[in-house]
Coordinates of C-alpha atoms and ligand atoms in Angstrom, one line a residue:
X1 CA 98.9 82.1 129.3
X2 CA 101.0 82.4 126.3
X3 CA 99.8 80.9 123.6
X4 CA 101.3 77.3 123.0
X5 CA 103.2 75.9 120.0
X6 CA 99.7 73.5 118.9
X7 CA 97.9 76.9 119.1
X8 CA 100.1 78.4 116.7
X9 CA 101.6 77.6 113.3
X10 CA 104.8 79.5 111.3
X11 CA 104.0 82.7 109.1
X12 CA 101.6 81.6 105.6
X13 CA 101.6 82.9 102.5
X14 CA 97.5 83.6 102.4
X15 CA 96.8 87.6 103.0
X16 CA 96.7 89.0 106.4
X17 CA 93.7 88.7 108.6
X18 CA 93.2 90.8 111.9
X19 CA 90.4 90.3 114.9
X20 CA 89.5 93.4 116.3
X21 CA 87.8 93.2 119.9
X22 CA 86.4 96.4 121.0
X23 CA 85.8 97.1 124.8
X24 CA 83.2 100.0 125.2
X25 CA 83.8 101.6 128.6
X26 CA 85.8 104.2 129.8
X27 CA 86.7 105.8 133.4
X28 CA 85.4 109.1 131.8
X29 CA 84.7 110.5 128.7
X30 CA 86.8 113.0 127.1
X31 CA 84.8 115.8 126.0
X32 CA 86.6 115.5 122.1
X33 CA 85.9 112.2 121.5
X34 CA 83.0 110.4 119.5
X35 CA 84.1 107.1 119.9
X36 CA 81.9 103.9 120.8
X37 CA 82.8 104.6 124.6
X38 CA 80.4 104.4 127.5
X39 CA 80.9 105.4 131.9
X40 CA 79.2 102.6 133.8
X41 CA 79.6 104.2 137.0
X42 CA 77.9 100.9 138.9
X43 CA 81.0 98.9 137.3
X44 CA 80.2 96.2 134.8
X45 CA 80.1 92.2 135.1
X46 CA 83.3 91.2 133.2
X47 CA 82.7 87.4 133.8
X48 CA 78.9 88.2 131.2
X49 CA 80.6 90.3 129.1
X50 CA 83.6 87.8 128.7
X51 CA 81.1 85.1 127.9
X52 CA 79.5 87.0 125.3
X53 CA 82.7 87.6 123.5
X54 CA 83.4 84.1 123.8
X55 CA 80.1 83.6 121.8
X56 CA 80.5 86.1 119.1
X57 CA 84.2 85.2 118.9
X58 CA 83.0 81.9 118.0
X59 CA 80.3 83.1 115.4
X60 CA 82.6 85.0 113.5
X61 CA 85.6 82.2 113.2
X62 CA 82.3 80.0 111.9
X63 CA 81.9 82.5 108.9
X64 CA 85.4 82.8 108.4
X65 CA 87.9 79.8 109.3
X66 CA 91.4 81.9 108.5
X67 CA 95.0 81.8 109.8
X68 CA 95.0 85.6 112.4
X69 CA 98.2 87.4 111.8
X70 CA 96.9 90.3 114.3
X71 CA 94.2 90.9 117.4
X72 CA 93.6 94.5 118.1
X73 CA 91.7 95.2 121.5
X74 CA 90.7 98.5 121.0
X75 CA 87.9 101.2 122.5
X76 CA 87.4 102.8 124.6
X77 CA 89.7 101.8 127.0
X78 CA 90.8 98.4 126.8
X79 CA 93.4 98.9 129.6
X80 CA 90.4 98.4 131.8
X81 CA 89.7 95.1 131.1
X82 CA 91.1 92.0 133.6
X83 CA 94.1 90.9 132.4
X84 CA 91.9 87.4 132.9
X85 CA 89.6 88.6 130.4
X86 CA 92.2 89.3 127.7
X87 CA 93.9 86.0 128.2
X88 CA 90.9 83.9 127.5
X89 CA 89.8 86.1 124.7
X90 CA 93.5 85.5 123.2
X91 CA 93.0 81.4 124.3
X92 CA 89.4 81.7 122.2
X93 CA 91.4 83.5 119.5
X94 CA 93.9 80.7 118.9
X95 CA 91.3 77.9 119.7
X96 CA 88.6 79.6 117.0
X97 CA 91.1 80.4 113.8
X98 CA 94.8 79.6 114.0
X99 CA 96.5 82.5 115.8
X100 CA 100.2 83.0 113.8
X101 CA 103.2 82.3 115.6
X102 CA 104.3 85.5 114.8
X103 CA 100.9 87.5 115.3
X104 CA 101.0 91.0 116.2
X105 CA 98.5 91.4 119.5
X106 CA 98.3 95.3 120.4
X107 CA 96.1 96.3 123.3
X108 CA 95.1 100.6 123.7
X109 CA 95.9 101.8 127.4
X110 CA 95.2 105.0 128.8
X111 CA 98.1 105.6 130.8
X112 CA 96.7 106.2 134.7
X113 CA 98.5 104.3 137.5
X114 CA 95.9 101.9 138.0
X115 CA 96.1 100.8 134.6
X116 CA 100.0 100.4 134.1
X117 CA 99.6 97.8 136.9
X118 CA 97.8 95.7 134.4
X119 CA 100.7 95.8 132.3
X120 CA 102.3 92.5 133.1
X121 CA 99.5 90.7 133.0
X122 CA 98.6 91.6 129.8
X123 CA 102.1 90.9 128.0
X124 CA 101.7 87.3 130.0
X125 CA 98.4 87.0 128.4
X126 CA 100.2 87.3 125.0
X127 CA 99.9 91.3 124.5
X128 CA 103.2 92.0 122.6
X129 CA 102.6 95.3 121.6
X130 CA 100.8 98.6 123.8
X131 CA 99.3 101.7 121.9
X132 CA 99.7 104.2 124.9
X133 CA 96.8 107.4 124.7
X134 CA 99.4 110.2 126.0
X135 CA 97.8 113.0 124.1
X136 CA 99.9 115.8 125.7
X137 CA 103.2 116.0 127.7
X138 CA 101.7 118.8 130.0
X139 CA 99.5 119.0 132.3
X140 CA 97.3 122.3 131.7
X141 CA 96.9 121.1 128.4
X142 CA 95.6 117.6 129.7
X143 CA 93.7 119.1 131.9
X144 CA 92.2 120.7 128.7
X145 CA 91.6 117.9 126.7
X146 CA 89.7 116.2 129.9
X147 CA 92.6 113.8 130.7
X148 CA 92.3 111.7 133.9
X149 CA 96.1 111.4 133.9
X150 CA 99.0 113.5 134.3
X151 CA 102.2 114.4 132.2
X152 CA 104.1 112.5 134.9
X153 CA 101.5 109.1 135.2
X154 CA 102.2 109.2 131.5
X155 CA 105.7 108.9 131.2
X156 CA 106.2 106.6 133.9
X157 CA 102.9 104.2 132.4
X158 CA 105.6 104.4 129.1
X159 CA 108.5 104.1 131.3
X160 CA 106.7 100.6 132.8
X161 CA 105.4 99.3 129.2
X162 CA 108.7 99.4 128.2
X163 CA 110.1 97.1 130.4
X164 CA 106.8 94.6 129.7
X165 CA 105.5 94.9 126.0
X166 CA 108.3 94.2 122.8
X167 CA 106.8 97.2 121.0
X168 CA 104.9 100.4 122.1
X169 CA 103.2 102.9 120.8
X170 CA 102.1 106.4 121.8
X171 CA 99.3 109.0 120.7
X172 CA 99.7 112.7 121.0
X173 CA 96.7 115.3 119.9
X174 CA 98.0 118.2 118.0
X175 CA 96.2 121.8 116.9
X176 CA 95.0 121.9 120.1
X177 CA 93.3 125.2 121.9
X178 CA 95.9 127.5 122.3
X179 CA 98.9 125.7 120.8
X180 CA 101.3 127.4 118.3
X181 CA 103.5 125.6 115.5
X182 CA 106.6 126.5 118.2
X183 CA 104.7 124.8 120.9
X184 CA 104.2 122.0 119.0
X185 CA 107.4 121.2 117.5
X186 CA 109.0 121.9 121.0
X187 CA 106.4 119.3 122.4
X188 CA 107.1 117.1 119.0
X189 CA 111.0 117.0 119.5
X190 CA 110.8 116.2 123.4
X191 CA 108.2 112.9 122.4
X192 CA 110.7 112.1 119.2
X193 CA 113.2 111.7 122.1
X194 CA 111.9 108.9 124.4
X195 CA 110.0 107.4 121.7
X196 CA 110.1 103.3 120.8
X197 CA 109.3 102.3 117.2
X198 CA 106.2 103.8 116.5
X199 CA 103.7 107.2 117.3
X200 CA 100.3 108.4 116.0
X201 CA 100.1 111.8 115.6
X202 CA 96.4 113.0 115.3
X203 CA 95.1 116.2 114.3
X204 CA 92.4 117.8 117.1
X205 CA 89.6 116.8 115.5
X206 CA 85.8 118.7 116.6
X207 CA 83.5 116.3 116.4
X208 CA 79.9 116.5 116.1
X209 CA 77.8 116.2 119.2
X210 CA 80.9 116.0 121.6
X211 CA 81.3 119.0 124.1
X212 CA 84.0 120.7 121.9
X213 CA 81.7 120.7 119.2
X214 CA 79.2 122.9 122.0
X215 CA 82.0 125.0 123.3
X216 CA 83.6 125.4 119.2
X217 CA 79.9 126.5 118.4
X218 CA 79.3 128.8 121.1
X219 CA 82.8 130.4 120.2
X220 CA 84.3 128.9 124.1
X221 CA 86.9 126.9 122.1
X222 CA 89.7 128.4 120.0
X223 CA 91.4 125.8 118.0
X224 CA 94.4 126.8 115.2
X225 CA 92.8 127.8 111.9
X226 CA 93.0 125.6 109.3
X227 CA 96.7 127.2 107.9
X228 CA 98.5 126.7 111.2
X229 CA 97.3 123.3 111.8
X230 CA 98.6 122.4 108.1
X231 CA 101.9 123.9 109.2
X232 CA 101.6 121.9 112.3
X233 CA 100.7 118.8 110.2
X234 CA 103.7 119.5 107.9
X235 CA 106.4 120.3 110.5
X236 CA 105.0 117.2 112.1
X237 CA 106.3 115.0 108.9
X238 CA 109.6 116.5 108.2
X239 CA 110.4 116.1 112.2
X240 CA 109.3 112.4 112.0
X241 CA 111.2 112.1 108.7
X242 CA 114.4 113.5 110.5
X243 CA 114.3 111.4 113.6
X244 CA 113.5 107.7 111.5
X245 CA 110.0 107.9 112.3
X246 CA 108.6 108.6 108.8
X247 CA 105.2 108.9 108.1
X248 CA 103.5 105.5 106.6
X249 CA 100.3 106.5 107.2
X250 CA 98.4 110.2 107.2
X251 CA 98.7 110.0 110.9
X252 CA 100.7 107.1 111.6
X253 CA 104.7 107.2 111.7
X254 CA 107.2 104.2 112.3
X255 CA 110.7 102.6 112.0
X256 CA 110.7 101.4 109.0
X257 CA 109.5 97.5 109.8
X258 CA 107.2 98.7 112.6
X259 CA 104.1 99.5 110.9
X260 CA 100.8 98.8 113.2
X261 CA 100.4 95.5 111.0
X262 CA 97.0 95.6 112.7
X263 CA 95.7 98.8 111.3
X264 CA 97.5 98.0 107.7
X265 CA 95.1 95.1 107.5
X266 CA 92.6 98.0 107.2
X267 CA 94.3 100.2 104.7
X268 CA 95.4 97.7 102.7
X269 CA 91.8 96.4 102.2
X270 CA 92.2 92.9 104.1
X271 CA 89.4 91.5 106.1
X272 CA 89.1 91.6 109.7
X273 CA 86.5 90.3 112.3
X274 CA 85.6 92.7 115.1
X275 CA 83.8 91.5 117.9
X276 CA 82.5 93.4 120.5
X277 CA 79.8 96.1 120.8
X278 CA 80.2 98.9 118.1
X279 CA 82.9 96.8 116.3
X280 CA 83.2 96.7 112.2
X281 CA 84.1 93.5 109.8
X282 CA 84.9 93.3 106.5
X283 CA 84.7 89.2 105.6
X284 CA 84.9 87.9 102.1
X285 CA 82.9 85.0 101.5
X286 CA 81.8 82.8 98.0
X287 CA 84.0 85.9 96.2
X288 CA 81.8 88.6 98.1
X289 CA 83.2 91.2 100.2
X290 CA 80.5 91.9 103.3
X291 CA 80.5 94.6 106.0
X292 CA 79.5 93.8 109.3
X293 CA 78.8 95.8 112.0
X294 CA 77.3 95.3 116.2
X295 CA 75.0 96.9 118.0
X296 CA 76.7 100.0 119.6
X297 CA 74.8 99.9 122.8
X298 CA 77.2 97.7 125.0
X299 CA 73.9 96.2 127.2
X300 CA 72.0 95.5 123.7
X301 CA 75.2 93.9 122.4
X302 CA 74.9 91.8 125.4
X303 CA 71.1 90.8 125.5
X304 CA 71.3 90.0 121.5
X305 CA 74.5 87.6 121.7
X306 CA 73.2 86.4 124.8
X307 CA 69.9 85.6 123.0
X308 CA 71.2 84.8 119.3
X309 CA 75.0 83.9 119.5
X310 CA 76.6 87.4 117.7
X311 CA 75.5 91.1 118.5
X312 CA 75.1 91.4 114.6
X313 CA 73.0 95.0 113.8
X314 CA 74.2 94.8 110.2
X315 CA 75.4 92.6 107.4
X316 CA 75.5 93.9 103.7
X317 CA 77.2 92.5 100.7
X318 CA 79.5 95.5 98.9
X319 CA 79.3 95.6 95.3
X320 CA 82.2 95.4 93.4
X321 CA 82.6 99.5 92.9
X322 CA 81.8 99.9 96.4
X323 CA 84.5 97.6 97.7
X324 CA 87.0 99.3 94.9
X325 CA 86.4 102.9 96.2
X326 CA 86.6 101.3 99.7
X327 CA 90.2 100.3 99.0
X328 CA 91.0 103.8 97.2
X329 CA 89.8 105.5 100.7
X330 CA 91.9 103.5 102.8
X331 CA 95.0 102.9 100.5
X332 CA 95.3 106.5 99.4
X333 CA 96.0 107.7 103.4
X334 CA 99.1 105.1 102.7
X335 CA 102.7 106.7 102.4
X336 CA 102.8 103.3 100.0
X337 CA 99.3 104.2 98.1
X338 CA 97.3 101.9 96.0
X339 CA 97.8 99.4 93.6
X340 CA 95.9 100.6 90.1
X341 CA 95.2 96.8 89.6
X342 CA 94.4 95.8 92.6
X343 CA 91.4 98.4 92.4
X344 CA 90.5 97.1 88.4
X345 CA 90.5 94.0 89.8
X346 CA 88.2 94.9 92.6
X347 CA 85.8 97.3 90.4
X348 CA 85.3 95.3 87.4
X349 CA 87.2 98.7 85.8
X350 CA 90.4 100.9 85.5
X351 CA 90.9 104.5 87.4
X352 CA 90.1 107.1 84.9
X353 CA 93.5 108.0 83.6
X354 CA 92.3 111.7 82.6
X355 CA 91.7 112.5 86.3
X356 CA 95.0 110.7 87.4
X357 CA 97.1 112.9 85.0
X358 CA 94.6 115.5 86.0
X359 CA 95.7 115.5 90.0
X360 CA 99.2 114.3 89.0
X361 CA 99.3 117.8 87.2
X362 CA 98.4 119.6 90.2
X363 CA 101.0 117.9 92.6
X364 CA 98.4 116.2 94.1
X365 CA 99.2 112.7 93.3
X366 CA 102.3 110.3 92.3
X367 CA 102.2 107.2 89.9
X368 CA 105.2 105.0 89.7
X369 CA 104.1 101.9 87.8
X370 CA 101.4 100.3 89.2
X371 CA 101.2 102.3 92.3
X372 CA 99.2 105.7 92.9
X373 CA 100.3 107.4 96.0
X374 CA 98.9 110.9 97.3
X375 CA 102.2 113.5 97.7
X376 CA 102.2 115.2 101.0
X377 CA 100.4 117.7 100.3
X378 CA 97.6 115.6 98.3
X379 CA 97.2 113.7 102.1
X380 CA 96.4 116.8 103.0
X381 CA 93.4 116.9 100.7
X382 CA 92.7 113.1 100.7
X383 CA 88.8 113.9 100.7
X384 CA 88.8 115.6 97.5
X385 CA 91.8 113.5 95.6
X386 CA 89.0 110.6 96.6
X387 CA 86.1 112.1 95.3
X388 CA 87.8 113.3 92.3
X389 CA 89.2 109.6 91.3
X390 CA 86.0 107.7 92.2
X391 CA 83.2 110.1 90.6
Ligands
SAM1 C1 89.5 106.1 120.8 S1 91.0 106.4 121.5 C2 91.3 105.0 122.4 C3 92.5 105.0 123.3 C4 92.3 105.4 124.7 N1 91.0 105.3 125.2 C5 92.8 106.8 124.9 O1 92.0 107.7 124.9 O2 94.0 107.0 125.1 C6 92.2 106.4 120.2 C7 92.8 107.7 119.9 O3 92.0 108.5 119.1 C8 92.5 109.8 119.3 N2 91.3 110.7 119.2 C9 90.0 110.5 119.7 N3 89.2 111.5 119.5 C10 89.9 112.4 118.8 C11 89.7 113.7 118.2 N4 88.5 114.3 118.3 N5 90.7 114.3 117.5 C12 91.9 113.8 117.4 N6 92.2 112.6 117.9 C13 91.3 111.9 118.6 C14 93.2 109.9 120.6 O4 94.6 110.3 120.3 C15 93.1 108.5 121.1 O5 94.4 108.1 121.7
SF4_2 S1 89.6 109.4 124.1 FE1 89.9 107.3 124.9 S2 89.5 107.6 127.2 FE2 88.7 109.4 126.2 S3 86.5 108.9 125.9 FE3 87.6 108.4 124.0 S4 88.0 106.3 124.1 FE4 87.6 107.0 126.2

């Protein structure tokens, strides 16, 4: 149901808080990805599972009684969840913590036909806002990337979430086997045209112990070298740029006003519960900030918060440089960067200016004031900008 006016209360002036809920089970796995995701063939009992977020959802709004200005139900595939399920996770949401009357509730949907028919039950479960996986607008090259949907199940899934969810989202893969810059910006320009407010724009990725990373290794994958995909990566901004959908985020681009608010929770350095197997937390408490992470193993997730109440596997207390270069990690992949106090404030110390000027120099980096932003092409080299600033 939609959550009611007692469950919610106006926009405050305390700092954002999100509640991530991961759901670890996928029709198939794609042979790229290294995500918490897992193939239960035999099906799964939703009615346990639901339960045992119920618990955990309760453990964490214990440790942390806040005002939620964002859910994220993330995962794997979230889009095959009950639209049951999601409802009384967003009725334990509002009952836990105070759920915002203006709180932004995304849910990630891979877009078969037998998902998109959960689509209106999700937006009357109080999902305003759908992050669509439509990785490519072809179907060879979905077929490559292991897709279990085609070009055609894709567009009408968007074509369908439009009509239901306020706000949409959708993920292409780029650099992928075979693709030129042309391809790309052809395939670019067509997405830029049916668009809503919002795209992520990922970089193919070979990650270790997927199948790519076997076929990459064993010289059976070809993927652009490393100066085509940074051509692809900057045609990719000045294409955005053009059509209003500017990048806010390394690979994250919006209308100006619609940011993921969810995902700025993270780069801005906000806490956030996460519940569900695999999830990650970062909770403040007595002035400490602590990360918290579950067991990844959805069936030991399970058994422990069936057993204990939360699925906790770890719980450590960051020290004050730790949570400092945490915020310079995240903040840096921002289009709006850091704020130099903010991170003296968190470390206990300044950013060596010598470096800053250093990188600055080298057209790496961007200070206006308080704020430190990496240039385009620093994002580009956001692991060494990082280690540079924080050694
Ligand atoms: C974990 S998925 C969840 C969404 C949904 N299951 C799907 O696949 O559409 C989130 C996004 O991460 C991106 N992703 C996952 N693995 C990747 C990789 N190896 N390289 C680049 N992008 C990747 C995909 O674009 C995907 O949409
Ligand atoms: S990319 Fe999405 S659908 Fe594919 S395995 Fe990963 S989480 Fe599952």
């Amino acid at each position: 149901m939609p959550k009611t006016a007692t469950q919610t209360r106006a926009l405050s002036d305390a700092e954002p808080f999100g509640v991530y809920v991961h759901w670890p089970f996928c029709a198939a796995k794609c042979p790229y990805c290294d995500f918490n995701s897992h193939v239960r063939h035999g099906g799964i009992d939703e009615d346990r599972f639901l339960a045992a977020y119920l618990k955990e959802l309760a453990h964490f709004a214990a440790l942390t009684p806040r005002t939620v200005t964002s859910v994220f139900f993330g995962g794997g595939t979230p889009s095959l969840m009950a639209p049951r399920v999601t409802d009384a996770i967003l009725d334990a949401i509002a009952t836990h913590w105070t759920l915002d009357a203006n709180a932004e509730i995304t849910l990630e949907a891979n877009p078969t036909s037998v998902e998109a028919e959960n689509f209106r039950g999700y937006a009357a479960a109080g999902v305003n806002r759908l992050s669509l996986g439509v990785q490519a607008l072809d179907d060879a090259s979905l077929k490559a990337l292991g897709r279990c949907h085609s070009a055609d199940e894709a567009l009408a899934a968007f074509a369908l979430a439009r009509d239901c969810f306020e706000r949409i989202s959708f993920d292409l893969i780029y650099a992928r086997e075979g693709q030129s810059l042309d391809g790309w910006t052809d395939e670019l320009t067509r997405a830029l045209g049916f668009a809503a407010d919002h795209l992520s724009l990922y970089q193919l990725t070979i990650e270790d112990g997927t199948p790519f990373a076997a076929l990459h290794e064993a010289g059976r994958l070809h993927v652009p070298a490393s100066e085509a995909a940074r051509a692809m990566y900057l045609a990719t901004q000045e294409l955005c740029e053009a059509a209003g959908l500017p990048a806010y985020e390394v690979s994250n681009h919006a209308v100006p006003g619609a940011e993921s608010r969810h995902n700025l929770v993270y780069w801005r350095g906000h806490d956030y519960a996460g519940i569900g197997a695999g999830a990650h937390a970062r909770i403040t408490t007595g002035g400490t900030k602590r990360a918290l992470s579950t067991l990844r193993l959805p069936e030991a997730w399970l058994a422990e918060v069936e057993a204990r109440g939360h699925g906790l596997a770890s719980d450590e207390p960051l020290s004050p440089r730790e949570s400092a270069e945490e915020y310079l990690l995240m903040a840096l992949r921002l289009a709006e960067g850091m704020g130099l106090s903010r991170f003296a404030a968190l470390a206990g110390t300044p950013l060596d200016e010598t470096r800053i000027d250093a990188l600055a120099a080298e057209g790496l980096l961007s200070r206006t004031g308080d704020r430190l932003t990496a240039t385009p092409t620093g994002r580009l080299v956001l692991e060494r900008l990082i280690l540079e600033l924080a050694a």
